[in-house]
């Protein structure tokens, strides 16, 4: 049998440990991808996003739909050929997020 390479052990010989790792993976995904996300609608166009502020400078935004479908700023960027990962953002959404922090709607964690 040929040797295989893996970044981490698969615990094939330890089913109880394998179950523990899988359970922790589910918990980690919940923590990093969902916990602390606050639903927020852009005050300008009504696009709904989920936002987490980990610090004053760090903001995570999860789009609930493709942004170009509702946001005129992202629609214009999309028409110009910009795809996912574009560095540009929407100042109206940024303003809404700042407002939400100032009003206590969104907590800086």
PDB file of C-alpha atoms in Angstrom:
ATOM      1  CA  UNK A   1       0.000   0.000   0.000  1.00  0.00           C
ATOM      2  CA  UNK A   2       1.365   3.393  -0.961  1.00  0.00           C
ATOM      3  CA  UNK A   3       1.904   5.972   1.739  1.00  0.00           C
ATOM      4  CA  UNK A   4      -0.439   8.919   1.745  1.00  0.00           C
ATOM      5  CA  UNK A   5       0.181  12.396   3.027  1.00  0.00           C
ATOM      6  CA  UNK A   6      -2.229  14.430   5.106  1.00  0.00           C
ATOM      7  CA  UNK A   7      -1.948  17.756   6.893  1.00  0.00           C
ATOM      8  CA  UNK A   8      -3.454  16.296  10.039  1.00  0.00           C
ATOM      9  CA  UNK A   9      -4.060  12.806  11.371  1.00  0.00           C
ATOM     10  CA  UNK A  10      -7.411  11.289  10.432  1.00  0.00           C
ATOM     11  CA  UNK A  11      -7.692   9.232  13.648  1.00  0.00           C
ATOM     12  CA  UNK A  12      -8.990   6.272  11.659  1.00  0.00           C
ATOM     13  CA  UNK A  13      -7.743   3.973  14.407  1.00  0.00           C
ATOM     14  CA  UNK A  14      -9.358   6.063  17.182  1.00  0.00           C
ATOM     15  CA  UNK A  15     -13.074   6.518  16.444  1.00  0.00           C
ATOM     16  CA  UNK A  16     -13.750   8.318  19.738  1.00  0.00           C
ATOM     17  CA  UNK A  17     -11.069  10.919  18.939  1.00  0.00           C
ATOM     18  CA  UNK A  18     -12.354  11.236  15.376  1.00  0.00           C
ATOM     19  CA  UNK A  19     -15.853  11.998  16.740  1.00  0.00           C
ATOM     20  CA  UNK A  20     -14.399  14.616  19.120  1.00  0.00           C
ATOM     21  CA  UNK A  21     -12.550  16.351  16.277  1.00  0.00           C
ATOM     22  CA  UNK A  22     -15.675  16.393  14.092  1.00  0.00           C
ATOM     23  CA  UNK A  23     -17.746  17.851  16.938  1.00  0.00           C
ATOM     24  CA  UNK A  24     -15.147  20.544  17.557  1.00  0.00           C
ATOM     25  CA  UNK A  25     -15.066  21.364  13.841  1.00  0.00           C
ATOM     26  CA  UNK A  26     -18.830  21.951  13.897  1.00  0.00           C
ATOM     27  CA  UNK A  27     -18.447  24.187  16.966  1.00  0.00           C
ATOM     28  CA  UNK A  28     -15.577  26.112  15.342  1.00  0.00           C
ATOM     29  CA  UNK A  29     -17.572  26.710  12.160  1.00  0.00           C
ATOM     30  CA  UNK A  30     -20.461  28.025  14.249  1.00  0.00           C
ATOM     31  CA  UNK A  31     -18.176  30.314  16.229  1.00  0.00           C
ATOM     32  CA  UNK A  32     -16.204  31.741  13.316  1.00  0.00           C
ATOM     33  CA  UNK A  33     -18.890  31.893  10.639  1.00  0.00           C
ATOM     34  CA  UNK A  34     -22.140  32.610  12.490  1.00  0.00           C
ATOM     35  CA  UNK A  35     -21.760  33.710  16.116  1.00  0.00           C
ATOM     36  CA  UNK A  36     -21.779  37.438  16.621  1.00  0.00           C
ATOM     37  CA  UNK A  37     -23.219  38.200  13.180  1.00  0.00           C
ATOM     38  CA  UNK A  38     -25.926  40.872  13.382  1.00  0.00           C
ATOM     39  CA  UNK A  39     -28.491  41.303  10.587  1.00  0.00           C
ATOM     40  CA  UNK A  40     -28.399  44.850   9.209  1.00  0.00           C
ATOM     41  CA  UNK A  41     -30.079  46.600   6.275  1.00  0.00           C
ATOM     42  CA  UNK A  42     -28.291  49.330   4.357  1.00  0.00           C
ATOM     43  CA  UNK A  43     -30.075  52.599   5.061  1.00  0.00           C
ATOM     44  CA  UNK A  44     -29.605  53.637   1.443  1.00  0.00           C
ATOM     45  CA  UNK A  45     -30.677  50.661  -0.686  1.00  0.00           C
ATOM     46  CA  UNK A  46     -32.086  48.147   1.807  1.00  0.00           C
ATOM     47  CA  UNK A  47     -29.602  45.383   1.026  1.00  0.00           C
ATOM     48  CA  UNK A  48     -29.494  42.990   3.970  1.00  0.00           C
ATOM     49  CA  UNK A  49     -26.144  41.823   5.279  1.00  0.00           C
ATOM     50  CA  UNK A  50     -24.878  40.158   8.421  1.00  0.00           C
ATOM     51  CA  UNK A  51     -22.123  42.078  10.187  1.00  0.00           C
ATOM     52  CA  UNK A  52     -19.631  41.399  12.958  1.00  0.00           C
ATOM     53  CA  UNK A  53     -17.294  44.027  14.398  1.00  0.00           C
ATOM     54  CA  UNK A  54     -14.331  42.312  16.050  1.00  0.00           C
ATOM     55  CA  UNK A  55     -12.635  45.656  16.694  1.00  0.00           C
ATOM     56  CA  UNK A  56     -12.884  49.289  15.714  1.00  0.00           C
ATOM     57  CA  UNK A  57     -10.924  48.561  12.527  1.00  0.00           C
ATOM     58  CA  UNK A  58     -12.086  45.029  11.665  1.00  0.00           C
ATOM     59  CA  UNK A  59     -15.508  44.413  10.151  1.00  0.00           C
ATOM     60  CA  UNK A  60     -16.808  41.130   8.723  1.00  0.00           C
ATOM     61  CA  UNK A  61     -19.690  41.352   6.265  1.00  0.00           C
ATOM     62  CA  UNK A  62     -21.682  38.384   5.019  1.00  0.00           C
ATOM     63  CA  UNK A  63     -23.962  39.093   2.091  1.00  0.00           C
ATOM     64  CA  UNK A  64     -27.337  37.346   2.202  1.00  0.00           C
ATOM     65  CA  UNK A  65     -27.705  37.748  -1.562  1.00  0.00           C
ATOM     66  CA  UNK A  66     -25.373  38.816  -4.368  1.00  0.00           C
ATOM     67  CA  UNK A  67     -24.752  42.522  -3.622  1.00  0.00           C
ATOM     68  CA  UNK A  68     -25.154  43.621  -7.233  1.00  0.00           C
ATOM     69  CA  UNK A  69     -28.814  42.498  -7.178  1.00  0.00           C
ATOM     70  CA  UNK A  70     -29.911  45.320  -4.821  1.00  0.00           C
ATOM     71  CA  UNK A  71     -27.029  47.702  -4.203  1.00  0.00           C
ATOM     72  CA  UNK A  72     -26.561  50.288  -6.976  1.00  0.00           C
ATOM     73  CA  UNK A  73     -22.884  50.732  -6.081  1.00  0.00           C
ATOM     74  CA  UNK A  74     -22.127  47.028  -6.466  1.00  0.00           C
ATOM     75  CA  UNK A  75     -24.353  46.811  -9.553  1.00  0.00           C
ATOM     76  CA  UNK A  76     -22.197  49.487 -11.189  1.00  0.00           C
ATOM     77  CA  UNK A  77     -18.992  47.700 -10.126  1.00  0.00           C
ATOM     78  CA  UNK A  78     -20.359  44.445 -11.539  1.00  0.00           C
ATOM     79  CA  UNK A  79     -21.159  46.121 -14.859  1.00  0.00           C
ATOM     80  CA  UNK A  80     -17.542  47.314 -14.946  1.00  0.00           C
ATOM     81  CA  UNK A  81     -16.309  43.726 -14.729  1.00  0.00           C
ATOM     82  CA  UNK A  82     -15.428  43.604 -11.046  1.00  0.00           C
ATOM     83  CA  UNK A  83     -16.083  40.205  -9.520  1.00  0.00           C
ATOM     84  CA  UNK A  84     -15.923  38.726  -6.048  1.00  0.00           C
ATOM     85  CA  UNK A  85     -13.069  39.941  -3.892  1.00  0.00           C
ATOM     86  CA  UNK A  86     -13.144  43.402  -5.354  1.00  0.00           C
ATOM     87  CA  UNK A  87     -11.371  45.918  -3.143  1.00  0.00           C
ATOM     88  CA  UNK A  88     -14.013  48.583  -3.578  1.00  0.00           C
ATOM     89  CA  UNK A  89     -16.854  48.872  -1.109  1.00  0.00           C
ATOM     90  CA  UNK A  90     -20.054  50.788  -0.656  1.00  0.00           C
ATOM     91  CA  UNK A  91     -19.785  53.972   1.380  1.00  0.00           C
ATOM     92  CA  UNK A  92     -23.522  53.854   2.141  1.00  0.00           C
ATOM     93  CA  UNK A  93     -23.156  50.441   3.750  1.00  0.00           C
ATOM     94  CA  UNK A  94     -20.062  51.599   5.649  1.00  0.00           C
ATOM     95  CA  UNK A  95     -22.064  54.598   6.897  1.00  0.00           C
ATOM     96  CA  UNK A  96     -24.904  52.290   8.001  1.00  0.00           C
ATOM     97  CA  UNK A  97     -22.432  50.114   9.906  1.00  0.00           C
ATOM     98  CA  UNK A  98     -20.909  53.154  11.642  1.00  0.00           C
ATOM     99  CA  UNK A  99     -24.431  54.316  12.562  1.00  0.00           C
ATOM    100  CA  UNK A 100     -25.288  50.852  13.935  1.00  0.00           C
ATOM    101  CA  UNK A 101     -22.189  50.896  16.162  1.00  0.00           C
ATOM    102  CA  UNK A 102     -22.898  54.424  17.391  1.00  0.00           C
ATOM    103  CA  UNK A 103     -26.536  53.562  18.159  1.00  0.00           C
ATOM    104  CA  UNK A 104     -25.653  50.304  19.908  1.00  0.00           C
ATOM    105  CA  UNK A 105     -27.391  48.145  17.290  1.00  0.00           C
ATOM    106  CA  UNK A 106     -24.055  46.524  16.440  1.00  0.00           C
ATOM    107  CA  UNK A 107     -21.633  45.680  19.230  1.00  0.00           C
ATOM    108  CA  UNK A 108     -17.866  45.867  18.806  1.00  0.00           C
ATOM    109  CA  UNK A 109     -16.735  42.553  20.252  1.00  0.00           C
TER     110      UNK A 109
END
